[in-house]
Backbone as CSV, one residue per row, in Angstrom:
resi,resn,N_x,N_y,N_z,CA_x,CA_y,CA_z,C_x,C_y,C_z
1,LYS,-14.683,20.130,-32.621,-14.431,19.738,-31.297,-12.876,18.933,-31.191
2,ASP,-12.227,19.341,-30.335,-11.386,18.973,-29.745,-11.011,17.528,-28.884
3,ILE,-10.803,16.671,-29.305,-10.750,15.385,-28.311,-9.570,14.461,-28.292
4,THR,-8.717,15.345,-27.988,-7.504,15.028,-27.974,-7.051,14.640,-26.744
5,LYS,-7.623,15.692,-25.340,-7.461,15.070,-24.164,-8.557,13.656,-24.047
6,LYS,-9.480,13.609,-24.231,-10.229,12.591,-24.311,-9.456,10.905,-24.485
7,LYS,-8.819,11.494,-26.329,-8.372,10.288,-26.494,-6.969,9.721,-25.865
8,SER,-6.102,10.987,-25.385,-5.168,10.514,-24.598,-5.718,9.772,-23.618
9,LEU,-6.420,10.288,-22.422,-7.259,9.439,-21.468,-7.458,7.747,-21.948
10,GLU,-8.370,7.863,-23.007,-8.511,6.615,-23.554,-6.952,5.484,-23.192
11,GLU,-6.358,6.241,-24.225,-4.805,5.264,-24.055,-4.073,5.093,-23.264
12,GLU,-4.355,5.763,-22.093,-3.602,6.078,-20.602,-4.571,4.792,-20.315
13,ARG,-5.938,5.064,-20.004,-6.443,3.920,-19.285,-6.264,2.369,-19.747
14,ASP,-6.244,2.235,-21.043,-5.898,1.143,-21.735,-4.716,0.197,-21.641
15,GLU,-3.646,1.172,-21.827,-2.129,1.124,-21.360,-2.104,0.737,-19.612
16,PHE,-2.759,0.843,-18.672,-3.160,0.677,-17.271,-3.563,-0.155,-17.231
17,ILE,-4.691,-1.073,-17.856,-5.160,-1.940,-17.741,-4.435,-3.111,-18.424
18,SER,-3.683,-2.966,-19.396,-2.707,-3.937,-20.111,-1.522,-4.596,-19.209
19,VAL,-1.213,-3.213,-18.297,0.044,-3.332,-17.407,-0.492,-3.844,-15.940
20,VAL,-1.777,-3.784,-15.539,-2.084,-4.367,-14.429,-2.319,-6.070,-14.610
21,SER,-3.151,-5.910,-16.012,-3.141,-7.426,-16.375,-1.818,-8.482,-16.641
22,HIS,-0.727,-7.621,-17.051,0.329,-8.216,-16.637,0.309,-8.740,-15.372
23,GLU,0.683,-7.691,-14.741,0.846,-7.908,-13.320,0.645,-9.049,-12.613
24,LEU,-0.584,-9.004,-12.632,-1.721,-10.081,-11.924,-1.309,-11.156,-12.340
25,ARG,-0.854,-11.236,-13.615,-0.566,-12.767,-13.985,0.515,-13.987,-13.350
26,THR,1.175,-13.154,-13.469,2.306,-13.327,-12.379,2.113,-14.294,-10.848
27,PRO,1.807,-13.339,-10.276,1.172,-13.833,-8.938,0.054,-14.972,-8.939
28,VAL,-0.873,-14.985,-9.851,-1.610,-16.034,-9.891,-1.422,-17.100,-10.643
29,ALA,-0.387,-16.864,-11.555,0.719,-18.000,-12.020,1.456,-18.999,-10.546
30,THR,1.500,-18.207,-10.293,2.664,-18.460,-9.370,2.413,-18.984,-7.953
31,ALA,0.776,-18.576,-7.602,0.171,-19.088,-6.571,-0.349,-20.818,-7.349
32,GLU,-1.023,-20.613,-8.535,-1.578,-21.768,-8.896,-0.680,-22.667,-9.083
33,ALA,0.742,-22.620,-9.507,1.783,-23.336,-9.574,1.944,-24.042,-8.177
34,SER,2.035,-23.524,-6.990,2.522,-23.703,-5.718,1.358,-24.217,-5.154
35,ILE,-0.002,-24.086,-5.147,-1.274,-24.978,-4.429,-0.994,-26.345,-5.541
36,SER,-0.651,-26.397,-6.674,-0.459,-28.142,-7.507,0.481,-28.674,-7.037
37,ASN,1.315,-28.126,-6.787,2.938,-28.598,-6.271,1.904,-29.477,-5.063
38,ALA,1.545,-28.599,-4.037,0.975,-28.632,-2.617,-0.120,-29.941,-2.710
39,LEU,-0.886,-30.057,-3.424,-1.765,-31.211,-4.186,-0.737,-32.502,-4.416
40,PHE,-0.122,-31.973,-5.096,0.905,-33.439,-5.865,1.522,-33.955,-4.686
41,PHE,2.165,-32.909,-3.706,3.282,-33.396,-2.596,1.782,-34.465,-1.637
42,LEU,0.483,-33.747,-1.593,-0.439,-34.652,-0.775,-0.337,-36.388,-1.013
43,GLU,-0.812,-36.434,-2.383,-0.697,-37.467,-2.976,0.217,-38.368,-3.190
44,LYS,1.530,-37.438,-2.854,3.138,-38.934,-2.366,2.965,-39.089,-0.588
45,LYS,3.026,-40.391,-0.583,2.789,-40.710,0.705,4.462,-40.017,1.312
46,ASP,5.242,-40.184,0.578,6.804,-40.402,1.182,7.063,-39.049,0.772
47,THR,6.198,-37.866,0.974,6.748,-36.761,0.444,7.114,-35.945,1.765
48,ASN,8.364,-35.206,1.848,8.416,-34.620,3.338,7.640,-32.897,3.457
49,GLN,6.984,-33.395,4.708,6.200,-31.957,5.052,6.859,-30.575,4.731
50,ASP,7.744,-30.562,4.759,8.576,-29.152,4.538,8.311,-28.414,2.840
51,LYS,8.084,-29.910,1.981,7.852,-29.110,0.491,6.539,-28.585,0.467
52,ILE,5.127,-29.548,1.072,3.997,-28.889,1.262,3.849,-27.872,1.923
53,GLU,3.940,-27.562,3.050,4.651,-26.447,3.429,5.447,-25.181,3.245
54,ASN,6.081,-25.023,1.992,6.664,-24.286,1.672,5.564,-23.763,0.372
55,SER,5.347,-24.869,-0.387,4.393,-24.583,-1.343,3.010,-23.337,-0.691
56,ILE,2.733,-24.247,-0.122,1.386,-23.241,0.371,1.962,-21.950,0.741
57,THR,2.846,-21.885,1.445,3.826,-20.698,1.957,3.573,-19.704,1.024
58,GLU,4.026,-19.918,-0.384,4.507,-19.080,-1.304,3.165,-18.905,-2.115
59,ALA,2.206,-19.661,-2.027,0.996,-19.399,-2.423,0.194,-18.350,-1.833
60,HIS,0.135,-18.174,-0.499,-0.127,-17.284,-0.141,0.254,-16.040,0.338
61,LYS,1.634,-15.782,0.189,2.287,-15.106,-0.270,1.814,-14.309,-1.446
62,GLN,1.756,-15.001,-2.724,1.343,-14.650,-4.079,-0.071,-14.170,-4.011
63,VAL,-0.880,-14.786,-3.211,-2.240,-14.236,-2.611,-2.166,-12.629,-2.331
64,VAL,-1.113,-12.915,-1.259,-1.050,-11.286,-0.301,-0.902,-10.336,-1.098
65,SER,0.086,-10.934,-2.259,0.656,-9.556,-3.068,-0.320,-8.993,-4.190
66,MET,-1.339,-9.857,-4.778,-2.413,-9.873,-5.112,-3.549,-8.784,-4.977
67,GLY,-3.613,-9.262,-3.850,-4.456,-8.182,-2.694,-4.420,-7.043,-2.834
68,GLU,-3.046,-6.609,-2.300,-2.225,-5.242,-2.276,-2.149,-4.689,-3.417
69,MET,-1.959,-5.384,-4.787,-1.999,-4.617,-6.430,-3.978,-4.315,-6.286
70,LEU,-4.746,-5.190,-5.823,-5.908,-4.960,-6.028,-6.225,-3.789,-4.975
71,GLY,-5.682,-3.640,-3.821,-6.244,-2.265,-2.731,-5.700,-0.929,-3.684
72,ASP,-4.267,-0.998,-4.265,-3.875,-0.254,-4.873,-4.352,0.680,-6.172
73,ILE,-5.313,-0.534,-6.687,-6.005,0.032,-7.963,-6.973,0.567,-7.267
74,SER,-7.963,0.103,-6.330,-8.847,0.442,-5.645,-8.745,2.474,-5.177
75,ASN,-7.501,2.295,-4.521,-6.965,3.472,-4.069,-7.143,4.532,-5.081
76,LEU,-6.084,3.981,-6.272,-6.330,5.090,-7.401,-7.307,5.324,-8.481
77,SER,-8.221,5.136,-8.314,-9.579,4.835,-8.673,-10.090,5.992,-7.741
78,ARG,-10.265,5.578,-6.636,-10.901,6.578,-5.753,-10.083,8.321,-5.806
79,ALA,-9.275,7.976,-5.745,-8.203,9.313,-6.214,-8.099,9.744,-6.870
80,GLU,-8.830,9.066,-8.148,-9.084,10.278,-9.684,-10.078,10.814,-9.393
81,LYS,-10.934,10.471,-8.532,-12.350,11.281,-8.388,-12.134,12.703,-7.459
82,ASP,-13.050,13.641,-7.936,-13.024,14.947,-7.371,-12.866,14.895,-6.027
83,ILE,-11.917,15.235,-5.108,-11.793,15.306,-3.785,-13.102,15.707,-3.098
84,SER,-13.341,17.275,-3.713,-14.427,17.830,-3.448,-16.058,17.258,-2.867
85,GLN,-15.821,16.042,-3.741,-16.766,15.028,-3.662,-17.073,14.656,-2.401
86,ALA,-15.495,14.218,-1.702,-15.357,13.869,-0.311,-15.974,14.466,0.742
87,ASP,-16.191,13.851,1.633,-16.313,14.657,3.108,-15.094,15.156,3.880
88,CYS,-15.061,16.797,3.618,-13.634,16.799,4.485,-14.138,17.436,6.057
89,THR,-12.592,17.501,6.276,-12.740,17.215,8.087,-11.683,18.022,8.806
90,VAL,-12.047,18.765,9.745,-10.703,19.094,9.878,-10.051,18.385,10.860
91,ILE,-8.260,18.137,10.799,-7.773,16.895,11.056,-6.730,17.588,11.982
92,SER,-6.344,17.312,13.266,-5.139,18.023,13.358,-3.883,17.125,13.752
93,PRO,-2.820,17.698,13.506,-1.402,16.599,13.576,-1.550,15.598,14.400
94,LYS,-2.105,16.139,15.695,-2.001,15.005,17.154,-2.662,13.829,16.359
95,GLU,-3.990,14.171,15.876,-4.555,13.016,15.521,-4.355,12.138,14.393
96,ILE,-3.730,12.780,13.437,-2.816,11.907,12.077,-1.553,11.116,12.836
97,ARG,-0.868,11.957,13.969,0.307,10.954,14.717,-0.519,10.024,15.572
98,ASP,-1.385,9.775,16.203,-1.933,8.983,16.947,-2.764,8.004,15.815
99,ASP,-3.154,8.305,14.906,-3.805,6.893,14.207,-2.325,6.438,13.362
100,ILE,-1.471,7.047,13.130,-0.258,6.226,12.404,0.157,5.360,13.565
101,PHE,0.347,5.837,14.728,1.053,5.166,15.614,0.249,3.757,15.954
102,SER,-1.541,4.043,16.193,-1.996,2.733,16.370,-2.178,2.004,15.360
103,ALA,-2.123,2.548,14.475,-1.584,1.261,12.943,-0.842,0.612,12.409
104,PHE,0.614,1.509,13.017,2.010,0.690,12.305,2.785,0.115,13.410
105,LYS,2.301,0.741,14.777,3.340,0.730,16.210,3.763,-0.710,16.012
106,GLU,2.739,-1.804,15.898,2.845,-3.203,15.956,3.796,-3.810,15.280
107,ARG,3.244,-3.495,13.672,3.966,-3.825,12.897,5.440,-3.673,12.407
108,ALA,5.878,-2.189,13.157,7.081,-1.746,12.953,8.018,-2.543,14.165
109,GLU,6.885,-2.975,15.311,7.692,-3.594,16.429,7.966,-5.158,16.131
110,GLU,7.317,-5.844,15.194,7.505,-6.902,15.202,8.538,-7.315,13.893
111,LYS,9.200,-6.230,13.052,10.131,-6.279,12.549,11.418,-5.635,13.055
112,GLY,11.274,-4.929,14.257,12.203,-4.715,14.932,12.719,-3.418,14.511
113,LEU,11.899,-2.404,13.690,12.041,-1.056,13.380,11.331,-0.332,14.555
114,VAL,11.728,0.899,14.489,11.719,2.163,15.754,10.647,2.776,14.683
115,LEU,9.835,2.978,15.054,8.511,3.832,14.227,8.418,5.439,15.349
116,LYS,8.818,6.444,14.486,9.405,7.648,15.007,7.870,8.649,14.246
117,VAL,7.158,9.073,15.204,6.162,10.169,14.210,6.376,11.809,15.186
118,LYS,7.574,12.565,14.374,7.466,14.089,15.089,6.660,15.026,14.638
119,VAL,5.712,16.195,15.424,4.911,17.015,14.894,5.463,18.154,15.496
120,GLN,5.851,19.317,14.729,6.474,20.430,14.704,5.284,21.045,15.448
121,SER,5.934,21.483,16.396,4.335,22.293,17.569,3.653,23.100,16.878
122,ASP,4.055,23.906,15.943,2.980,25.431,14.900,2.602,24.832,13.505
123,ALA,2.634,23.211,13.612,2.017,22.524,12.658,0.450,22.541,12.189
124,PRO,-0.428,22.852,11.659,-1.278,23.440,11.445,-2.204,22.108,11.220
125,SER,-3.858,22.088,11.727,-4.637,21.582,11.305,-5.036,21.326,10.190
126,ILE,-5.605,20.434,9.232,-5.865,21.028,7.784,-7.356,20.232,7.422
127,SER,-8.016,20.671,6.767,-9.354,20.234,6.139,-9.178,19.783,4.834
128,THR,-9.484,18.187,4.572,-9.209,17.755,3.679,-10.135,16.311,4.338
129,SER,-10.000,15.239,3.155,-10.678,13.623,3.436,-10.284,13.201,4.304
130,LYS,-10.343,12.941,5.488,-9.814,11.719,6.607,-9.777,10.781,5.894
131,ILE,-10.381,10.037,4.936,-10.454,8.819,3.829,-9.106,9.105,3.075
132,TYR,-9.072,10.179,2.360,-8.224,9.636,1.178,-6.665,10.183,2.402
133,LEU,-6.357,10.795,3.001,-5.347,11.453,3.772,-4.753,10.018,4.287
134,THR,-5.957,9.071,4.917,-5.207,8.082,5.711,-4.646,7.231,4.782
135,GLU,-5.682,6.988,3.469,-4.920,6.044,2.141,-3.298,6.201,1.735
136,VAL,-3.427,7.771,1.513,-2.105,8.273,1.285,-0.852,7.923,2.162
137,VAL,-1.259,8.064,3.852,-0.014,8.563,4.512,-0.276,6.589,4.835
138,ASN,-1.077,6.139,4.896,-0.720,4.447,5.294,-0.609,4.029,3.735
139,ASN,-0.313,4.000,3.254,0.391,3.610,1.853,1.783,3.605,2.131
140,LEU,2.159,4.979,2.536,3.506,5.154,2.124,4.338,4.742,3.331
141,VAL,3.728,4.929,4.606,4.428,4.121,5.947,4.253,2.196,5.946
142,SER,3.339,1.994,5.523,2.974,0.354,4.987,4.640,0.332,3.944
143,ASN,4.736,0.780,3.123,5.742,0.287,1.858,6.924,0.796,2.618
144,ALA,6.985,1.962,3.698,8.295,2.293,4.175,8.785,0.835,5.515
145,ILE,8.033,0.356,5.938,7.720,-0.543,6.828,8.404,-1.531,6.001
146,LYS,7.561,-1.959,4.858,7.407,-3.671,4.007,8.806,-3.769,3.537
147,TYR,10.037,-2.210,3.199,11.282,-2.155,2.641,12.370,-2.308,3.431
148,THR,11.894,-1.639,4.703,12.968,-1.355,5.635,13.411,-2.776,6.370
149,GLU,14.454,-3.269,6.475,14.875,-4.484,6.990,15.625,-3.981,8.577
150,THR,16.137,-3.448,8.786,16.365,-2.460,10.395,16.627,-1.308,10.018
151,GLY,16.473,-0.896,10.856,16.503,0.610,11.369,15.302,1.330,12.099
152,SER,14.656,2.736,11.255,13.775,3.225,11.522,12.798,3.475,10.200
153,VAL,11.775,4.225,10.908,10.780,4.847,9.837,10.182,5.989,10.867
154,THR,10.674,7.028,9.963,10.330,8.279,10.226,9.091,8.944,9.816
155,ILE,7.662,9.561,10.268,7.127,10.641,10.014,6.957,11.797,10.660
156,GLU,7.472,13.220,9.725,7.169,14.207,10.006,6.397,14.856,9.630
157,LEU,5.409,15.566,10.826,4.251,16.338,10.155,4.932,18.063,10.680
158,THR,4.884,18.767,9.425,5.732,20.405,9.522,5.042,21.237,8.980
159,LEU,5.259,22.733,9.341,4.853,23.769,8.788,5.242,24.031,7.865
160,ILE,4.843,24.520,6.172,5.996,24.761,5.164,4.581,26.242,4.616
161,ASN,5.653,27.309,4.412,4.172,28.242,3.663,4.054,29.000,4.544
162,ASN,3.993,28.725,5.822,3.554,29.850,7.026,1.544,29.211,7.256
163,SER,1.323,27.971,5.928,-0.113,27.487,6.302,0.062,26.332,5.884
164,ASP,0.540,25.583,5.178,0.468,24.413,5.417,1.094,23.167,5.539
165,LEU,0.751,22.011,5.463,0.874,21.063,6.872,1.887,19.830,5.565
166,ARG,2.927,19.366,5.889,3.719,18.852,4.793,4.033,17.558,5.791
167,ILE,3.630,16.290,4.794,3.946,14.707,5.964,5.291,14.136,4.568
168,SER,5.792,13.660,5.582,7.020,13.005,5.525,7.096,12.052,5.913
169,VAL,7.382,11.107,4.821,7.972,9.674,5.196,9.630,9.399,4.976
170,LYS,10.181,8.805,5.713,11.375,8.455,5.803,11.973,7.225,6.454
171,ASP,12.805,6.475,5.755,13.250,5.028,6.249,14.738,4.695,5.988
172,SER,15.147,3.986,6.975,16.332,3.778,6.273,16.845,2.346,5.922
173,GLY,16.142,1.845,4.922,15.760,0.828,4.096,16.081,1.515,2.850
């Protein structure tokens, strides 16, 4: 019985757990240190209020970062499951476009970015899991907005191979 593939998957899983543990330690340590600093500054009567606010802001930033990492891990776990187990529905390009606008228009505007969603007129509807599609597209668009300081984020839905829908995310960042 060939167990090569199973052994390889176990090794990859162990490596993944090791990397995730390492990546989570940094924001946990930084958040803990920032909260400790804030508490220390609160105990001192002559502490500048800005020092307390900076410490709390840094702790909050690290907790948000950890939340994003844990969300990515959760998405990865779900993505490893067989998509045939998911409920597939027919989704139109217009529905995808509308979902992207409603989810990200405000966040893009807050950063001063232009959000564009271009739909090719003959782009086909697709049959897929709306949950998985939303997760993938949201991750790509969210990262594009997060790492783009100025300019725009453009999402294009185009027909390829006369039957497939390509969703691409481009940014000026």
